[in-house]
Coordinates of C-alpha atoms in Angstrom, one line a residue:
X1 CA -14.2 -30.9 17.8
X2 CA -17.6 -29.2 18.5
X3 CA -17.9 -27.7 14.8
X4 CA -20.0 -29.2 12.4
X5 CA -20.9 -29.2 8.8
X6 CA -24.3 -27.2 9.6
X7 CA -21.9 -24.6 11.1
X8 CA -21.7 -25.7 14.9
X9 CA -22.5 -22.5 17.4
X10 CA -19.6 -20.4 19.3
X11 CA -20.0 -20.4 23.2
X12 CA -20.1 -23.6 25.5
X13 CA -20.2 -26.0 22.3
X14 CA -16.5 -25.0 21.5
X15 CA -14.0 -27.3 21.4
X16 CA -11.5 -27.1 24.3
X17 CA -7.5 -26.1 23.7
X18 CA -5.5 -28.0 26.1
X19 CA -2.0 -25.9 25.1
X20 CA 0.1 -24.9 27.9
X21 CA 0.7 -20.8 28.1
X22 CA 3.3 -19.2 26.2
X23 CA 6.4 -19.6 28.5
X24 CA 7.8 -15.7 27.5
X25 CA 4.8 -13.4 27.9
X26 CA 7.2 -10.1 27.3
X27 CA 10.2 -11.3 28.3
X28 CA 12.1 -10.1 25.0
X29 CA 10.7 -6.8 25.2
X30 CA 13.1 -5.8 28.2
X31 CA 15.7 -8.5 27.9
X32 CA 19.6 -7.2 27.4
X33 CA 21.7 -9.7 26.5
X34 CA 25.1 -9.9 28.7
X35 CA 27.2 -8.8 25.9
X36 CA 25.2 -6.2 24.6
X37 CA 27.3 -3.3 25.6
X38 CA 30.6 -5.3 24.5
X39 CA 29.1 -5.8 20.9
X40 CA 31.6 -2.8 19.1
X41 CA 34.2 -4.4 20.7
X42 CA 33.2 -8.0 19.6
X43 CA 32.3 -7.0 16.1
X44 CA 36.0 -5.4 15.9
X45 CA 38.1 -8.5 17.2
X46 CA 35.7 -10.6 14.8
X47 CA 36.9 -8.5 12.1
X48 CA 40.5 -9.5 13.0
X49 CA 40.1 -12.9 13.5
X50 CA 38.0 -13.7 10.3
X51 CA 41.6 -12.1 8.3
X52 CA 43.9 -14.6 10.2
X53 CA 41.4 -17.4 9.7
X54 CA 41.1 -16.5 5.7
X55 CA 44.9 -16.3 5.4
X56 CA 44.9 -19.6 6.9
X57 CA 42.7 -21.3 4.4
X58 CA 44.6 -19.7 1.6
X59 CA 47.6 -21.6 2.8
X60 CA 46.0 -24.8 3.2
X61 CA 46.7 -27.2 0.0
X62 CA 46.3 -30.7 1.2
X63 CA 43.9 -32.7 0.4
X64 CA 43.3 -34.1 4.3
X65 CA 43.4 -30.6 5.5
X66 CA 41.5 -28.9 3.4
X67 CA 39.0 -31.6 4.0
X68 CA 39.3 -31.1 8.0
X69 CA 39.2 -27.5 7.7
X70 CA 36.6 -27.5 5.8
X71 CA 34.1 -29.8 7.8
X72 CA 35.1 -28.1 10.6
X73 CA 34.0 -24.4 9.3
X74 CA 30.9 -25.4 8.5
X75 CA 29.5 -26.7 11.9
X76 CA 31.2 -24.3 13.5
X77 CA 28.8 -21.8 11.6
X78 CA 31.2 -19.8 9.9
X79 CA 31.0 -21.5 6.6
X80 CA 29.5 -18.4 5.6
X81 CA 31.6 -15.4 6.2
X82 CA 34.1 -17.4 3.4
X83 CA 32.2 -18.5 0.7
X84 CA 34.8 -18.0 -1.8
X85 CA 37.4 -19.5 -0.2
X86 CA 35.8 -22.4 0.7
X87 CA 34.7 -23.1 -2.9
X88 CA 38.2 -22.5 -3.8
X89 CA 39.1 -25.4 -2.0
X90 CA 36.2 -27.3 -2.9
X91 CA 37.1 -27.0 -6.1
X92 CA 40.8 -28.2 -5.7
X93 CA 39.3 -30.7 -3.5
X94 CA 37.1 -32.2 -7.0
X95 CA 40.0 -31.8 -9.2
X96 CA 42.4 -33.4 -7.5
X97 CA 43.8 -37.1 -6.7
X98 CA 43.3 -38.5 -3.5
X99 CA 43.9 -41.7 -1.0
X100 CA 40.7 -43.6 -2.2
X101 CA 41.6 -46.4 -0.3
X102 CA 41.0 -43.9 2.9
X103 CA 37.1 -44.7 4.0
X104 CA 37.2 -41.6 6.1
X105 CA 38.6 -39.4 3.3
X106 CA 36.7 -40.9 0.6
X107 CA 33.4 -40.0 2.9
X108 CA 34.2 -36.8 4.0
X109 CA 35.0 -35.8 0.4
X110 CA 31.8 -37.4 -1.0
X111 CA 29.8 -35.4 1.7
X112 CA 31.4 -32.5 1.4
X113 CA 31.3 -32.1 -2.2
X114 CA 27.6 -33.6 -2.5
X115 CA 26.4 -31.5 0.1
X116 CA 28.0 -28.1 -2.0
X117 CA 26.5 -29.5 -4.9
X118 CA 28.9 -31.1 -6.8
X119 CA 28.3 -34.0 -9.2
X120 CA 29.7 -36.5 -7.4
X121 CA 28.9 -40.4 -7.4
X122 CA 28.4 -42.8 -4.8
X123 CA 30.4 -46.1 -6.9
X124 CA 33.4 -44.4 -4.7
X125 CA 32.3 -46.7 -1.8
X126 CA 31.9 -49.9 -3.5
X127 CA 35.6 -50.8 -3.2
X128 CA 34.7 -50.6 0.4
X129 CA 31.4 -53.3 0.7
X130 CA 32.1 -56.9 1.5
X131 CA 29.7 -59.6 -0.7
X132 CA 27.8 -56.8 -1.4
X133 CA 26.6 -56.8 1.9
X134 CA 28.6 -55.6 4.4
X135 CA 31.1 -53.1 4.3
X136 CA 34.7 -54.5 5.7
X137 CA 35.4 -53.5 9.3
X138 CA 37.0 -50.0 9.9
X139 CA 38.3 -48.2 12.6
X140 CA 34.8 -45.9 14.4
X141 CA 35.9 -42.9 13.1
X142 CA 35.8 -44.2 9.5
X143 CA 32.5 -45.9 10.0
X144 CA 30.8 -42.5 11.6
X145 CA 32.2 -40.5 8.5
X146 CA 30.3 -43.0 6.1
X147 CA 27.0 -43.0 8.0
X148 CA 26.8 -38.8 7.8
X149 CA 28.0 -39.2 4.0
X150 CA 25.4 -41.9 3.2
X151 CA 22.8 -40.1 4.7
X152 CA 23.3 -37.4 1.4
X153 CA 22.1 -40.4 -0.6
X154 CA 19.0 -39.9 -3.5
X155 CA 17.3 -42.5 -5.8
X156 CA 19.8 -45.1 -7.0
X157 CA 22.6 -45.0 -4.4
X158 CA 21.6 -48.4 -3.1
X159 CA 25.7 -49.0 -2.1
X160 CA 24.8 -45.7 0.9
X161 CA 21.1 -47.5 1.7
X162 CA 23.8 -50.3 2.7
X163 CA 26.2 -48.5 4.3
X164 CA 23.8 -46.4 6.8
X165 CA 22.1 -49.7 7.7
X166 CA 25.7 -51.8 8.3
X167 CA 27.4 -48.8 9.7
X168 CA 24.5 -47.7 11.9
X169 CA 24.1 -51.4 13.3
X170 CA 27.7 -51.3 14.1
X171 CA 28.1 -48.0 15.6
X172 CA 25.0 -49.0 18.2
X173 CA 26.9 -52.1 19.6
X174 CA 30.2 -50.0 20.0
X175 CA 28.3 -47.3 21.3
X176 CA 29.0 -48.5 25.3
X177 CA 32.4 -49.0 25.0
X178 CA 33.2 -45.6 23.5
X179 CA 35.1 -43.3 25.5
X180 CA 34.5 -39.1 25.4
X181 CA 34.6 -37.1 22.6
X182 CA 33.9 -39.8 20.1
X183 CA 30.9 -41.6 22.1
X184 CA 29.3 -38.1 22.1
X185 CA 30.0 -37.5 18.4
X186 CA 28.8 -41.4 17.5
X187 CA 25.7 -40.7 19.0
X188 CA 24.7 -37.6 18.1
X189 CA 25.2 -38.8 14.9
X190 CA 22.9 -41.9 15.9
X191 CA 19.9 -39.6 16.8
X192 CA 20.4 -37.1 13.9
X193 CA 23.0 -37.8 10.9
X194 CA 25.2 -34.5 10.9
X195 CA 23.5 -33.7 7.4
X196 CA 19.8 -33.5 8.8
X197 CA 20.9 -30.9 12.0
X198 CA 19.9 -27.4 11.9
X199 CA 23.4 -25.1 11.7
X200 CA 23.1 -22.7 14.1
X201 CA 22.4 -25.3 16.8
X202 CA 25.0 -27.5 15.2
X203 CA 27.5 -24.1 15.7
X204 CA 26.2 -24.0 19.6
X205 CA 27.0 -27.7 20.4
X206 CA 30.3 -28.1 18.5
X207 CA 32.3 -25.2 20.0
X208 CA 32.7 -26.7 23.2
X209 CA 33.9 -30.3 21.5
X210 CA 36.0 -28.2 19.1
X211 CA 37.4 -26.6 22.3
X212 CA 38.6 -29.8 23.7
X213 CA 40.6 -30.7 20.3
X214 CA 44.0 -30.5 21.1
X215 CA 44.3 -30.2 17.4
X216 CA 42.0 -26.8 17.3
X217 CA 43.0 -23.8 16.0
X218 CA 42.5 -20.7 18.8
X219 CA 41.4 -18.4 16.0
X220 CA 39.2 -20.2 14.7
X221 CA 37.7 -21.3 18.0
X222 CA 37.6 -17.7 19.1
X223 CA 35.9 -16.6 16.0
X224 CA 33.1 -19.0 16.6
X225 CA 32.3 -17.7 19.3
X226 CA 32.4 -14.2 19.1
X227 CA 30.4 -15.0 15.8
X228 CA 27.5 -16.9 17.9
X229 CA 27.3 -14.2 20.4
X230 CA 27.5 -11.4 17.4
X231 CA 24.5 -13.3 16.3
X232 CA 22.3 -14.2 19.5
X233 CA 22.6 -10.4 20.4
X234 CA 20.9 -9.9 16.6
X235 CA 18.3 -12.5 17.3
X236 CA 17.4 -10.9 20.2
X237 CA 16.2 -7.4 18.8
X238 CA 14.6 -9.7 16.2
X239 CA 12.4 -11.4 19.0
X240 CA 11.9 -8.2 20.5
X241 CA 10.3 -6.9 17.1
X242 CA 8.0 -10.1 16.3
X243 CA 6.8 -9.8 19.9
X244 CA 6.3 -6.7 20.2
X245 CA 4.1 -7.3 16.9
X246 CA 2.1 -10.3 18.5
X247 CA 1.4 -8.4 21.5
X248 CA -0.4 -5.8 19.1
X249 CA -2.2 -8.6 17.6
X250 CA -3.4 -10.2 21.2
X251 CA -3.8 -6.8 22.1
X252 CA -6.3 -6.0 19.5
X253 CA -7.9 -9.5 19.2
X254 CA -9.9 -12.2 21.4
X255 CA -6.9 -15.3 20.7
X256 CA -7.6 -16.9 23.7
X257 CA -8.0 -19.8 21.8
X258 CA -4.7 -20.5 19.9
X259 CA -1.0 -21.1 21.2
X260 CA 0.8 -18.2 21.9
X261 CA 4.0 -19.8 20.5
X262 CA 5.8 -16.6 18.6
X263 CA 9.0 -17.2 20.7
X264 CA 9.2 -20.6 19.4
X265 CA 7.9 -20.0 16.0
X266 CA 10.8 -17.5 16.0
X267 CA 13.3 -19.8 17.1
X268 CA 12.0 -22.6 14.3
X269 CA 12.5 -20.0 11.4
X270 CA 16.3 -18.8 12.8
X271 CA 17.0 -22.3 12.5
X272 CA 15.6 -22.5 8.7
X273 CA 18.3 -19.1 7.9
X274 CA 20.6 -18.2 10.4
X275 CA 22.6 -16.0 8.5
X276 CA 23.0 -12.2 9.8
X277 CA 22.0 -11.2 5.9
X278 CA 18.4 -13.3 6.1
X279 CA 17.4 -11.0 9.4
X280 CA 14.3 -9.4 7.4
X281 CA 13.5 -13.3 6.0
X282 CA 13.5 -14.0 9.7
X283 CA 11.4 -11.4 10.7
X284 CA 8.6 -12.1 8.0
X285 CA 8.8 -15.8 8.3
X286 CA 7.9 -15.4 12.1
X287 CA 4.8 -13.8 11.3
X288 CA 3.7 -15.6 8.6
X289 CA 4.1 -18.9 10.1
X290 CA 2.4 -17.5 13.1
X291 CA -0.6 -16.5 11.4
X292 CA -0.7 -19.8 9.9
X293 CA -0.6 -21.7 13.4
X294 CA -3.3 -19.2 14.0
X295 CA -5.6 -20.2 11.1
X296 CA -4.6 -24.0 11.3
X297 CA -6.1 -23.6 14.9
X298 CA -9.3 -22.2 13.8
X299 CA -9.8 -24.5 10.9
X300 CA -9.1 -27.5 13.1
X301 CA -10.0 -26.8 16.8
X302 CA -11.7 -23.9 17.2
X303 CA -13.8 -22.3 14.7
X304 CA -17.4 -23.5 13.4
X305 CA -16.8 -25.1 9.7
X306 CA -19.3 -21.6 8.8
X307 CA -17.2 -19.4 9.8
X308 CA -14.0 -21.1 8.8
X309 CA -15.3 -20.8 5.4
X310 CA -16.5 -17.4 6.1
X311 CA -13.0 -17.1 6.9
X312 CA -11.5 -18.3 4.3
X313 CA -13.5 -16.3 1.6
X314 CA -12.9 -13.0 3.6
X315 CA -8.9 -13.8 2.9
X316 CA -9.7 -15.4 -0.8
X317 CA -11.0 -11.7 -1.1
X318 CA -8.5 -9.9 0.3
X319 CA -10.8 -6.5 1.0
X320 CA -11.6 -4.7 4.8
X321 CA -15.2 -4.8 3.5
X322 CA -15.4 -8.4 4.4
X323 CA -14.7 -7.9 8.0
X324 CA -18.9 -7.3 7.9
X325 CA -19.1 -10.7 7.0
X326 CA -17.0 -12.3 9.8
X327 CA -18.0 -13.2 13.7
X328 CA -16.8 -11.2 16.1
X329 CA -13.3 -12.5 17.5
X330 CA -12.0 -13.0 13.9
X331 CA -13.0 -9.4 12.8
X332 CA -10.0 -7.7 14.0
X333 CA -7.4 -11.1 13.8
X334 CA -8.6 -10.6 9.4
X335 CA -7.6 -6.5 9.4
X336 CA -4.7 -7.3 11.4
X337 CA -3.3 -10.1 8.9
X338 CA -4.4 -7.3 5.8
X339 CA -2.1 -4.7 7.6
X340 CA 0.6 -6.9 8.3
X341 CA 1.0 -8.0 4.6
X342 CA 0.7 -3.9 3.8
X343 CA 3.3 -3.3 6.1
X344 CA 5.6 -5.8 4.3
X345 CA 4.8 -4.1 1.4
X346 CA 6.0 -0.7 2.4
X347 CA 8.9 -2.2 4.1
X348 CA 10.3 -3.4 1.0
X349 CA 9.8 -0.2 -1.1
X350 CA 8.4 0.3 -4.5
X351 CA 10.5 -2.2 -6.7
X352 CA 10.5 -5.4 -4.3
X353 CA 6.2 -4.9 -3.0
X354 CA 5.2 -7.1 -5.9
X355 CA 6.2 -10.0 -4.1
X356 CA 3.8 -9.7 -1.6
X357 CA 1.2 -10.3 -4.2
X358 CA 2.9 -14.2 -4.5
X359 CA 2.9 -14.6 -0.3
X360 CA -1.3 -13.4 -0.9
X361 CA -2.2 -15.3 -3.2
X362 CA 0.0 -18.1 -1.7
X363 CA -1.8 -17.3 1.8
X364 CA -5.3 -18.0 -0.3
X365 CA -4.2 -21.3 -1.7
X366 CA -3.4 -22.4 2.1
X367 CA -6.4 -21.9 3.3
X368 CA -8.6 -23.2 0.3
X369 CA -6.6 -26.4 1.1
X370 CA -7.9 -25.7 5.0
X371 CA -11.3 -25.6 3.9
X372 CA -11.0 -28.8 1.4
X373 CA -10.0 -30.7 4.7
X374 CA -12.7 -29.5 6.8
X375 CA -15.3 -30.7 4.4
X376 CA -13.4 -34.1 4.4
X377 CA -13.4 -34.2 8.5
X378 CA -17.2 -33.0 8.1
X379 CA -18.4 -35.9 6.0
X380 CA -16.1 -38.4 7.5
X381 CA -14.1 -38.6 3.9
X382 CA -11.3 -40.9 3.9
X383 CA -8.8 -40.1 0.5
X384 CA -9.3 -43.2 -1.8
X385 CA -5.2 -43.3 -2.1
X386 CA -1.9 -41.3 -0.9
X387 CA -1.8 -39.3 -3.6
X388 CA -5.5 -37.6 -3.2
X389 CA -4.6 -37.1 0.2
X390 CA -1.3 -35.5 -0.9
X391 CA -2.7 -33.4 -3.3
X392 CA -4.3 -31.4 -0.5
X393 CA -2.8 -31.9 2.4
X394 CA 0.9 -30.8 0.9
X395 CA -0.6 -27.5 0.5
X396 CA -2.3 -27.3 3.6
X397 CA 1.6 -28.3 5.8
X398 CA 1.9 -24.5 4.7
X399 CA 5.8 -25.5 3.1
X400 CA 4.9 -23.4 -0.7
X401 CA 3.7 -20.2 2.0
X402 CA 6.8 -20.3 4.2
X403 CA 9.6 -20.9 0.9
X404 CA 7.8 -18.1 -0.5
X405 CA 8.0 -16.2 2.7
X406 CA 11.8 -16.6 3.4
X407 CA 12.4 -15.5 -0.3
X408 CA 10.1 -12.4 0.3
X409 CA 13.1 -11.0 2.8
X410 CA 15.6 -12.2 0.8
X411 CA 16.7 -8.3 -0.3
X412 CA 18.1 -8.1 -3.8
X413 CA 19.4 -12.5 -4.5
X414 CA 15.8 -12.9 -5.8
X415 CA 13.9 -12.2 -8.3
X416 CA 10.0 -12.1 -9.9
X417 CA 11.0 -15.3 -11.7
X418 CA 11.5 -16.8 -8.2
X419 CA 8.5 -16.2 -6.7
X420 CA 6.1 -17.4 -10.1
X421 CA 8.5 -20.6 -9.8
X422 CA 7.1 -20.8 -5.9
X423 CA 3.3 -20.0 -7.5
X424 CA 4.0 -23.0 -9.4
X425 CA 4.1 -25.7 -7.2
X426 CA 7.8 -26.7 -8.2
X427 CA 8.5 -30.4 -7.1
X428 CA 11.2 -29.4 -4.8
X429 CA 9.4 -27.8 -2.5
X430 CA 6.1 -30.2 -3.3
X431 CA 8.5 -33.0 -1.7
X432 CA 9.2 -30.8 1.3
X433 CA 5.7 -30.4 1.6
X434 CA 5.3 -34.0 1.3
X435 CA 8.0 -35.3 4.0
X436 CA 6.9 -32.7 6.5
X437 CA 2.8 -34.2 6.2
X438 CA 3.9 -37.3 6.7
X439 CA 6.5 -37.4 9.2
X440 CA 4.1 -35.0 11.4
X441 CA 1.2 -37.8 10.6
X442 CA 3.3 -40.6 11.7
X443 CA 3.5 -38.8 15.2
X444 CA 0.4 -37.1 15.4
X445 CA -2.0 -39.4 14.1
X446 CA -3.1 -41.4 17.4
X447 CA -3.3 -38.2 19.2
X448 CA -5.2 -36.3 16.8
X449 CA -7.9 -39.8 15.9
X450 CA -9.0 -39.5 19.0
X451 CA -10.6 -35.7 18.4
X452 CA -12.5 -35.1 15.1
X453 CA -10.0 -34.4 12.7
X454 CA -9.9 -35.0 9.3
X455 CA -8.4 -38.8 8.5
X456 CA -4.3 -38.1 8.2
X457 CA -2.5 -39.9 5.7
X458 CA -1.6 -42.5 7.8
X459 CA -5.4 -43.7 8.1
X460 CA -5.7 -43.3 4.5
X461 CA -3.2 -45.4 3.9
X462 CA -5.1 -48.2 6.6
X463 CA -7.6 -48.0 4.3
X464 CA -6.4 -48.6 1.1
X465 CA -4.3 -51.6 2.0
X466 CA -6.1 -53.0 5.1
X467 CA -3.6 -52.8 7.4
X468 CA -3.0 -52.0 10.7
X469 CA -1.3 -48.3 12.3
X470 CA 1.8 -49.6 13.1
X471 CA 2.0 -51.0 9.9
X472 CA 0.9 -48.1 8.0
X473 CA 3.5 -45.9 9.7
X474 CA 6.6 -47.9 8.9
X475 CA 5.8 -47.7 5.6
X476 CA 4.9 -44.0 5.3
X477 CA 8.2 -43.8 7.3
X478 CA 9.4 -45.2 4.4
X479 CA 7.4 -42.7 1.9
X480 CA 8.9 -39.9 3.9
X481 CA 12.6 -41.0 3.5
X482 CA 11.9 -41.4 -0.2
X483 CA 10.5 -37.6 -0.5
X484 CA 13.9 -36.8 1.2
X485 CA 15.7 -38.4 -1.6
X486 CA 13.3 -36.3 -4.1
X487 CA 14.6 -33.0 -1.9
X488 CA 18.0 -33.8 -2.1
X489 CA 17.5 -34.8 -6.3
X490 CA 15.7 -31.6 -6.8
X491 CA 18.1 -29.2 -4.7
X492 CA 21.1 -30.9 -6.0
X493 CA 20.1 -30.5 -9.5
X494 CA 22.3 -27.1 -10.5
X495 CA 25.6 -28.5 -9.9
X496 CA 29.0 -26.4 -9.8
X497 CA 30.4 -29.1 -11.6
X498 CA 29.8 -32.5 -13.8

């Protein structure tokens, strides 16, 4: 990076971006979807399917199939158009015997029922271990069941830190002699435990495997995919909203610089609420969390560390008067964030604008944790420990800016209470901020050591213990898995039931 703590000059001395161009351009603006003039028809038949598929579930009463149905609702994406019925079951499901000598019922009931937040405990599987070791040899299907379920594990459940390490080692050496659909579903499973995947992408992958069950049910097959087309066609006039509002931005401002990623920033955020009700959530987190690639470029790569923190005053006082006091190409980027944020305000009337003032003030805090870093980088400041490094840097990931953003569109579920709880740095989403800093460091940190860039928390940890990269990133591998235990404590903490 050419920047430097006197304030490094604009022109030839300015640090190079090596991204590739954005892939889309406009291509949203004029795309039609292929069922776009079929989508009154679609929504109708959707309407008639989702009745047969409710009376369905209302006649379902076993254990097994409730369980089945169940499971399969929810990566099919449709767990949500029958909330109530599914907690209905769910609740029979907790209240009810079952065949606890079953491994695959015992584990799709545990992850079930964790995963909906039930109080549930993980002593159900320690009929199952072997010398406290091993777990005794099951069939695949049983084994794959209890590595998903284990991976819902938090502090304490050292019985599923066995059984993901046993049944993971076991599922890899059966892996070759696996025939279709289970070898696919084993390793999918191996690469990313079916708790960890993002659900609409989960929905988009299991509809073909559901369709080769000769066990499926044709409604609810044919629901799921009217329901996935019903919502790509939505998600497209989405992406032709947020770009046509980041070709006003380019429009009015010299970006050159940064990556024009708002397709894929877009994409990121549907994953994070896919739900047709979160469409304004979508919308907002889209241009928030481009504004903050935007910024993170300029901290980091482009801009001089004076007019970073020219920058970052400007925003800390949120007036058009400070536009005087910027360079150039960041005059009109400054008034275009300032009318974005007013335009969110109008969009959410009178009685919901207040909650723009938490995403400001929010947007403030992220930067100020920008600028901490950049004096850092300047005087070649290594953190003492983690947890200095954390302090900062779990700001500066942007995760309290974008929770706050997705609440923002979140219409009338939340309240004022919910965004001061944001403001106040809650630990739940401190430990999402927390495993998304380090698991970017552990694969960013060779790449970005070898431009000027503040020390990540992998060197930080070299230097506190003496040890070597590798070594530092298997155990802030480790770190990170323990934060997703604190995210799983801290969202599982309201249960339905004790």
């Amino acid at each position: 990076m050419a920047s430097s703590a006197n304030g490094g000059c604009a022109g030839q001395d300015r640090a190079r971006n090596t991204f590739h161009p954005c892939l889309w351009d406009d291509f949203f603006l004029t795309y039609q979807h292929p069922h776009s003039t079929q989508k009154p028809q679609m929504q109708e038949r959707a309407g008639v399917l989702r009745e047969q598929v409710r009376t369905m579930i209302k006649h379902t009463n076993e254990i097994p199939k409730i369980l089945d149905l169940t499971i399969t609702l929810e990566r099919l994406g449709l767990e949500y158009q029958f909330e109530n019925e599914i907690n209905q079951l769910l609740d029979v499901v907790f209240n009810s015997d079952y065949d606890d000598d079953n491994l695959h019922l015992v584990s799709l009931r545990f992850y079930l029922l964790r995963k909906n937040r039930y109080h549930v405990t993980s002593d159900v599987f320690k009929k199952f271990q072997f010398k406290r070791e091993t777990f005794i040899n099951f069939d695949t299907k049983s084994l794959l069941s209890l590595y998903n379920a284990a991976h819902l594990r938090t502090h304490g459940d050292e019985v599923l830190d066995k059984a993901i390490s046993f049944s993971r080692r076991y599922l890899v050496s059966l892996l070759e002699n696996l025939e279709s659909p289970l070898a696919e579903e084993v390793n999918a499973a191996l690469v990313t435990p079916l708790f960890k995947r993002v659900g609409i992408l989960e929905a988009r992958s299991y509809i073909p495997s559901y369709g080769k069950d000769p066990t499926r049910n044709e409604s609810i097959l044919e629901l799921a995919k009217l329901n996935l087309h019903l919502l790509q066609l939505q998600f497209c006039d989405e992406l032709k909203e947020v770009t046509m509002w980041c070709k006003e931005l380019y429009g009015r401002s010299n970006l050159s610089f940064v990556r024009h990623r708002i397709v894929e920033t877009y994409f990121w955020m549907s994953g994070a609420c896919y739900k047709p009700q979160y469409s304004h959530s979508r919308i907002i987190l889209a241009k928030i969390t481009y504004f903050i690639t935007i910024l993170d470029d300029i901290f980091d790569t482009y801009g001089s560390t004076q007019e970073s923190i020219q920058l970052q005053e400007a925003i800390n006082r949120w007036d058009e008067s400070e536009v005087d006091l910027l360079p150039e190409y960041l005059k009109d980027l400054y008034l275009y964030i300032l009318e974005t944020f007013s335009s969110i305000e109008e969009e959410l009337g009178h009685e919901k604008s207040y909650r723009v003032f938490y995403l400001r003030e929010l947007l403030k805090q992220l930067v100020q944790a920008y600028a901490k870093e950049l004096k850092w980088r300047d005087a070649n400041y290594v953190p003492k420990t983690m947890g200095e490094h954390l302090e900062v840097s779990s700001t500066s990931i942007g995760a309290f800016l974008i929770s706050c953003a997705a609440y923002v569109g979140m219409d009338d579920i939340t309240t004022e209470d919910t965004f001061m709880w944001v403001l106040g740095h809650p630990q739940l989403i401190r430990s999402l901020g927390i495993f998304v800093r380090l698991s970017n460091d552990i694969v960013s940190s060779e790449r970005e050591q070898a431009g000027d860039q503040c020390a990540s928390t992998v060197h930080c940890f070299m230097k506190e213990h003496g040890v070597t990269m590798y070594d530092a990133c298997q155990q802030i591998k480790e770190f990170a898995e323990d934060s997703w235990k604190d995210i799983l404590v801290h969202s599982l903490a309201v249960t339905i039931h004790q």
